[in-house]
Amino acid sequence: LMLVLALAAGSSMLFAGGKGEAPSAAPAADAKPIVLRLAETHPADYPTNMGNLRFAELVKERSNGRITIEVYSGSQLGQERAVIEQVQFGAIDFTRVSISPLAAFVPVFNALQLPYLYRSEDHMWKVLLGPIGKELFASLEPSGFVGIGWFEPGARNFYNSKRPVAVPADLAGLKIRVQESDLMVGMVQGLGAVATPMPYGEVYSGLQTGVIDGAENNWPSYESTSHFEVAKYYTVDEHTRVPEIIIGSKISLSKLSQADQDLIKQAAIDAIPYQRQLWAEREKASEAKVKAGGSIITVVADKGPWQAAMKGLYDKQPSAVQYLVKRVSEVQ
């Protein structure tokens, strides 16, 4: 407890003049500089982190150099859950995380990662940038967070070492590695496979030795981890799109003027197209590399049977999640 209090008291928000309200977005000549920290688990050259850097660049430009956001990539400040906790207590000002660990703090976010929820990438973005996205941002505040912006996560797909998979029945009996998540376990079980939770760093050797038969992830992860070398059958079913989110500390942001808060939020919105473009380019490059390496790609033409297999999982969700799912389905 003492450590947490010490961290919160020593928040990374630094005002050169000490106490007092932060200057506005149009500062006087003697306005004091502000330095904020953003934590990122991905490596420096990953598209998500490049989006962080663009966000920080826009904030610095638009504040005339007065506000600096220092980006710490590669888990320098800790893993996702630990970083989320530090943001909650004001020890770190911002972090970019997947909504998966964030849902442990704000459970309604589970709705956004249910399998086969989105019709397409564009459908997801209409949800995130529309009224539902704004309401989800508001739901963060009671837990000490402020929603800042969204980033493209890509779609997750199945891959395995045994056979092509075109319909759910083809997955029957395969041991599929999943994250330690009830949703992911339920998804794989619903499709007839054997859900096998395993640390991400053990997946390559698990595939190589036959401890598992397959896993699931997006194109860049499948390629960058070299999983395609030991699991050549890749099925494009796009079962989940798990949005990436930048959250801020309510403690940190409360020390800023409203104008500065608005500047920061708008910069995050304006960084989205850049990050999405980088992600699209990375996906294409990864797809080309794994195809050249011998991967066999199967594109699911009809997602109806896959969606039908998820009924039990959807029915188990709390009423608040089910209500949000209904609203997502109605977004055109």
Coordinates of C-alpha atoms in Angstrom, one line a residue:
L1 CA 0.0 0.0 0.0
M2 CA 2.8 2.4 0.9
L3 CA 4.4 1.7 -2.5
V4 CA 1.1 2.4 -4.4
L5 CA 0.6 5.7 -2.4
A6 CA 4.2 6.7 -3.1
L7 CA 3.8 6.0 -6.8
A8 CA 0.5 8.0 -6.9
A9 CA 2.1 10.9 -5.1
G10 CA 5.0 10.8 -7.5
S11 CA 3.0 10.8 -10.7
S12 CA 4.9 11.3 -13.9
M13 CA 3.1 14.5 -14.6
L14 CA 5.7 17.1 -14.1
F15 CA 5.0 20.8 -13.8
A16 CA 8.1 22.9 -13.8
G17 CA 6.5 25.4 -11.5
G18 CA 5.1 22.9 -9.1
K19 CA 1.4 23.3 -8.0
G20 CA -1.3 25.2 -9.9
E21 CA -3.6 24.8 -12.8
A22 CA -2.1 23.7 -16.1
P23 CA -1.9 26.2 -18.8
S24 CA -4.5 26.3 -21.6
A25 CA -4.0 25.1 -25.1
A26 CA -3.2 28.7 -26.1
P27 CA -0.6 29.5 -23.4
A28 CA 0.9 32.7 -22.2
A29 CA 4.6 33.1 -22.8
D30 CA 5.5 32.0 -19.3
A31 CA 3.3 28.9 -19.3
K32 CA 5.0 26.0 -17.6
P33 CA 5.9 22.8 -19.5
I34 CA 4.2 19.5 -18.8
V35 CA 5.7 16.1 -19.3
L36 CA 3.5 13.0 -19.3
R37 CA 4.3 9.3 -19.7
L38 CA 2.6 6.7 -21.9
A39 CA 3.3 3.0 -21.4
E40 CA 3.2 0.5 -24.3
T41 CA 3.9 -3.3 -24.3
H42 CA 4.6 -3.6 -28.1
P43 CA 8.0 -3.0 -29.6
A44 CA 9.0 0.4 -30.8
D45 CA 8.4 -0.3 -34.5
Y46 CA 5.0 -2.0 -34.1
P47 CA 2.1 -0.1 -35.8
T48 CA 0.3 0.4 -32.5
N49 CA 3.4 2.1 -31.0
M50 CA 3.9 4.2 -34.1
G51 CA 0.3 5.4 -33.5
N52 CA 1.4 6.4 -30.0
L53 CA 4.3 8.3 -31.4
R54 CA 2.0 10.1 -33.9
F55 CA -0.4 11.0 -31.0
A56 CA 2.5 12.4 -28.9
E57 CA 3.8 14.3 -31.9
L58 CA 0.5 16.0 -32.5
V59 CA 0.1 17.0 -28.9
K60 CA 3.6 18.6 -28.9
E61 CA 2.9 20.4 -32.2
R62 CA -0.5 21.7 -31.1
S63 CA 0.7 22.9 -27.7
N64 CA 3.7 24.6 -29.3
G65 CA 6.1 22.3 -27.5
R66 CA 4.5 22.9 -24.0
I67 CA 3.1 19.4 -23.5
T68 CA 5.4 16.4 -24.1
I69 CA 4.2 12.8 -24.0
E70 CA 7.1 10.4 -23.5
V71 CA 6.3 7.0 -25.0
Y72 CA 7.9 3.9 -23.3
S73 CA 7.5 0.9 -25.6
G74 CA 8.5 -2.7 -25.1
S75 CA 7.0 -3.1 -21.6
Q76 CA 9.6 -0.8 -20.1
L77 CA 7.0 0.3 -17.5
G78 CA 5.5 -3.1 -17.0
Q79 CA 3.0 -5.6 -18.4
E80 CA -0.5 -4.5 -19.4
R81 CA -2.4 -5.3 -16.2
A82 CA 0.3 -3.8 -13.9
V83 CA 0.4 -0.7 -16.1
I84 CA -3.4 -0.3 -16.0
E85 CA -3.3 -0.4 -12.2
Q86 CA -0.6 2.3 -12.2
V87 CA -2.7 4.5 -14.5
Q88 CA -5.6 4.0 -12.1
F89 CA -3.5 5.4 -9.3
G90 CA -1.9 8.2 -11.3
A91 CA 1.6 6.7 -11.3
I92 CA 1.6 6.5 -15.1
D93 CA -0.4 9.1 -17.1
F94 CA -1.4 7.0 -20.2
T95 CA -1.2 3.5 -21.6
R96 CA -2.2 1.8 -24.8
V97 CA -3.7 -1.6 -24.0
S98 CA -6.0 -4.2 -25.5
I99 CA -9.5 -4.1 -24.0
S100 CA -9.1 -7.7 -22.9
P101 CA -7.2 -6.8 -19.6
L102 CA -9.2 -3.6 -19.3
A103 CA -12.4 -5.6 -19.1
A104 CA -11.2 -7.0 -15.7
F105 CA -11.6 -3.4 -14.4
V106 CA -14.7 -2.4 -16.4
P107 CA -16.6 -5.6 -17.4
V108 CA -18.9 -4.1 -20.0
F109 CA -15.9 -3.9 -22.3
N110 CA -16.2 -7.7 -22.7
A111 CA -19.0 -7.0 -25.2
L112 CA -16.5 -5.6 -27.7
Q113 CA -14.5 -8.8 -27.8
L114 CA -17.2 -11.4 -28.3
P115 CA -16.6 -13.7 -31.3
Y116 CA -18.1 -12.8 -34.6
L117 CA -19.5 -9.6 -33.2
Y118 CA -18.5 -7.3 -36.1
R119 CA -19.6 -7.7 -39.7
S120 CA -16.4 -6.0 -40.9
E121 CA -13.6 -3.6 -39.9
D122 CA -15.7 -0.6 -40.9
H123 CA -18.6 -1.9 -38.7
M124 CA -16.2 -2.0 -35.8
W125 CA -15.0 1.6 -36.4
K126 CA -18.6 2.9 -36.7
V127 CA -19.2 1.4 -33.3
L128 CA -16.0 2.8 -31.7
L129 CA -16.4 6.3 -33.1
G130 CA -20.1 6.6 -32.6
P131 CA -22.4 6.9 -29.5
I132 CA -21.5 3.4 -28.2
G133 CA -17.8 4.4 -28.1
K134 CA -18.5 7.6 -26.2
E135 CA -20.6 5.7 -23.7
L136 CA -17.9 3.2 -23.1
F137 CA -15.4 6.0 -22.5
A138 CA -17.8 7.4 -19.9
S139 CA -18.0 4.0 -18.2
L140 CA -14.3 4.2 -17.5
E141 CA -14.4 7.2 -15.3
P142 CA -15.8 5.6 -12.1
S143 CA -12.8 3.3 -12.1
G144 CA -10.3 6.2 -12.4
F145 CA -9.7 6.1 -16.2
V146 CA -10.4 8.5 -19.0
G147 CA -10.9 7.2 -22.5
I148 CA -8.6 9.0 -25.0
G149 CA -8.7 7.1 -28.3
W150 CA -8.9 3.8 -30.2
F151 CA -6.5 2.0 -32.4
E152 CA -6.9 -0.7 -35.0
P153 CA -6.3 -4.2 -33.6
G154 CA -6.6 -6.3 -36.8
A155 CA -8.7 -9.5 -36.9
R156 CA -7.7 -12.7 -35.2
N157 CA -7.8 -16.0 -37.1
F158 CA -7.1 -19.7 -36.4
Y159 CA -4.0 -21.6 -37.5
N160 CA -2.9 -25.1 -37.0
S161 CA -0.4 -27.8 -37.9
K162 CA -2.7 -30.6 -38.9
R163 CA -5.2 -29.7 -41.7
P164 CA -7.1 -27.0 -43.6
V165 CA -10.0 -25.6 -41.6
A166 CA -13.0 -24.3 -43.6
V167 CA -16.0 -25.1 -41.3
P168 CA -16.3 -25.5 -37.5
A169 CA -16.3 -29.3 -37.8
D170 CA -12.8 -29.2 -39.2
L171 CA -11.6 -27.9 -35.8
A172 CA -13.0 -30.9 -33.9
G173 CA -10.5 -32.4 -31.5
L174 CA -7.7 -29.9 -32.3
K175 CA -5.9 -28.6 -29.2
I176 CA -6.0 -24.8 -29.7
R177 CA -3.9 -22.4 -27.6
V178 CA -6.0 -19.6 -26.1
Q179 CA -5.4 -16.7 -23.8
E180 CA -6.4 -17.2 -20.2
S181 CA -9.8 -15.8 -20.8
D182 CA -13.2 -17.3 -20.2
L183 CA -14.5 -15.8 -23.4
M184 CA -11.7 -17.3 -25.5
V185 CA -12.0 -20.7 -23.8
G186 CA -15.8 -20.6 -24.4
M187 CA -15.3 -19.7 -28.1
V188 CA -12.9 -22.6 -28.8
Q189 CA -15.0 -25.1 -26.9
G190 CA -18.1 -23.9 -28.7
L191 CA -16.4 -24.7 -32.1
G192 CA -15.6 -28.2 -30.9
A193 CA -11.9 -27.8 -30.4
V194 CA -9.9 -28.3 -27.1
A195 CA -9.1 -25.0 -25.5
T196 CA -5.6 -25.0 -24.1
P197 CA -4.5 -21.9 -22.1
M198 CA -0.8 -21.3 -22.5
P199 CA 1.7 -18.4 -22.1
Y200 CA 2.2 -16.7 -25.5
G201 CA 6.0 -17.2 -25.3
E202 CA 5.5 -21.0 -25.2
V203 CA 3.3 -21.3 -28.3
Y204 CA 6.1 -21.9 -30.9
S205 CA 7.6 -24.8 -28.9
G206 CA 4.1 -26.1 -28.1
L207 CA 3.3 -26.3 -31.8
Q208 CA 6.7 -27.8 -32.6
T209 CA 6.4 -30.6 -30.1
G210 CA 2.7 -31.3 -30.6
V211 CA 1.6 -30.2 -27.1
I212 CA -0.9 -28.0 -29.0
D213 CA -2.1 -28.3 -32.6
G214 CA -2.9 -24.7 -33.2
A215 CA -3.5 -21.2 -31.9
E216 CA -5.2 -18.0 -33.1
N217 CA -3.9 -14.5 -33.8
N218 CA -3.7 -11.8 -36.4
W219 CA -1.5 -11.8 -39.5
P220 CA 1.4 -9.8 -38.1
S221 CA 1.6 -11.9 -35.0
Y222 CA 1.4 -15.2 -36.9
E223 CA 4.3 -13.9 -39.1
S224 CA 6.5 -12.1 -36.6
T225 CA 6.6 -15.0 -34.1
S226 CA 7.4 -17.5 -36.9
H227 CA 4.4 -19.6 -36.0
F228 CA 3.8 -20.1 -39.7
E229 CA 6.9 -22.3 -39.8
V230 CA 5.3 -24.9 -37.5
A231 CA 1.6 -24.4 -38.2
K232 CA 1.1 -23.8 -41.9
Y233 CA -2.7 -23.9 -42.1
Y234 CA -4.2 -20.4 -41.6
T235 CA -7.9 -19.9 -41.6
V236 CA -9.3 -16.4 -42.2
D237 CA -12.4 -16.5 -40.1
E238 CA -11.9 -13.1 -38.4
H239 CA -13.5 -14.4 -35.2
T240 CA -12.5 -11.5 -33.0
R241 CA -11.5 -7.9 -33.4
V242 CA -10.3 -6.8 -29.9
P243 CA -10.0 -3.0 -30.0
E244 CA -6.9 -1.3 -28.8
I245 CA -7.5 1.7 -26.5
I246 CA -5.5 4.6 -25.1
I247 CA -6.6 5.4 -21.6
G248 CA -5.5 8.2 -19.3
S249 CA -5.3 8.6 -15.6
K250 CA -8.2 10.6 -14.2
I251 CA -5.9 11.8 -11.5
S252 CA -3.3 13.0 -14.0
L253 CA -5.8 14.6 -16.4
S254 CA -7.7 16.4 -13.6
K255 CA -4.5 18.5 -13.1
L256 CA -4.8 19.8 -16.7
S257 CA -7.0 22.6 -18.0
Q258 CA -10.1 21.6 -20.0
A259 CA -8.5 23.1 -23.1
D260 CA -5.4 20.9 -22.7
Q261 CA -7.6 17.8 -22.1
D262 CA -9.5 18.6 -25.3
L263 CA -6.3 19.1 -27.2
I264 CA -5.0 15.7 -26.1
K265 CA -8.2 13.9 -26.9
Q266 CA -8.4 15.4 -30.4
A267 CA -4.8 14.5 -31.1
A268 CA -5.6 10.9 -30.3
I269 CA -8.5 10.9 -32.7
D270 CA -6.4 12.5 -35.4
A271 CA -3.7 9.8 -35.0
I272 CA -6.1 7.0 -35.9
P273 CA -5.9 7.2 -39.7
Y274 CA -2.1 7.1 -39.5
Q275 CA -2.1 4.0 -37.2
R276 CA -4.8 2.3 -39.3
Q277 CA -2.8 2.8 -42.5
L278 CA 0.4 1.4 -40.9
W279 CA -1.6 -1.6 -39.7
A280 CA -3.0 -2.3 -43.1
E281 CA 0.5 -2.1 -44.7
R282 CA 1.9 -4.4 -42.0
E283 CA -0.9 -7.0 -42.5
K284 CA -0.3 -7.1 -46.3
A285 CA 3.5 -7.6 -45.8
S286 CA 2.9 -10.3 -43.2
E287 CA 0.4 -12.1 -45.4
A288 CA 2.9 -12.1 -48.3
K289 CA 5.7 -13.4 -46.2
V290 CA 3.8 -16.4 -44.7
K291 CA 2.4 -17.3 -48.2
A292 CA 6.0 -17.2 -49.5
G293 CA 7.0 -19.4 -46.6
G294 CA 4.5 -22.1 -47.6
S295 CA 1.4 -21.3 -45.5
I296 CA -1.9 -22.6 -46.9
I297 CA -4.6 -20.0 -46.5
T298 CA -8.3 -20.8 -46.2
V299 CA -10.8 -18.0 -46.3
V300 CA -14.2 -18.7 -44.6
A301 CA -16.9 -17.8 -47.1
D302 CA -19.9 -18.3 -44.8
K303 CA -19.6 -17.3 -41.1
G304 CA -23.1 -18.3 -40.3
P305 CA -22.2 -21.7 -38.8
W306 CA -19.4 -20.2 -36.8
Q307 CA -21.7 -17.5 -35.4
A308 CA -24.4 -20.1 -34.6
A309 CA -21.9 -22.1 -32.6
M310 CA -21.5 -19.0 -30.3
K311 CA -25.1 -18.9 -29.1
G312 CA -24.3 -20.6 -25.8
L313 CA -21.4 -18.2 -25.1
Y314 CA -23.6 -15.2 -25.9
D315 CA -26.4 -16.4 -23.7
K316 CA -24.1 -16.7 -20.7
Q317 CA -23.2 -13.0 -20.8
P318 CA -24.6 -10.5 -18.2
S319 CA -27.6 -8.5 -19.3
A320 CA -25.5 -5.3 -19.7
V321 CA -23.2 -7.1 -22.1
Q322 CA -26.1 -8.6 -24.0
Y323 CA -27.8 -5.2 -24.3
L324 CA -24.6 -3.7 -25.7
V325 CA -24.2 -6.6 -28.2
K326 CA -27.8 -5.9 -29.5
R327 CA -26.9 -2.2 -30.0
V328 CA -23.7 -3.1 -31.8
S329 CA -25.6 -5.4 -34.2
E330 CA -27.9 -2.5 -35.0
V331 CA -25.2 -0.1 -36.1
Q332 CA -25.2 0.3 -39.8

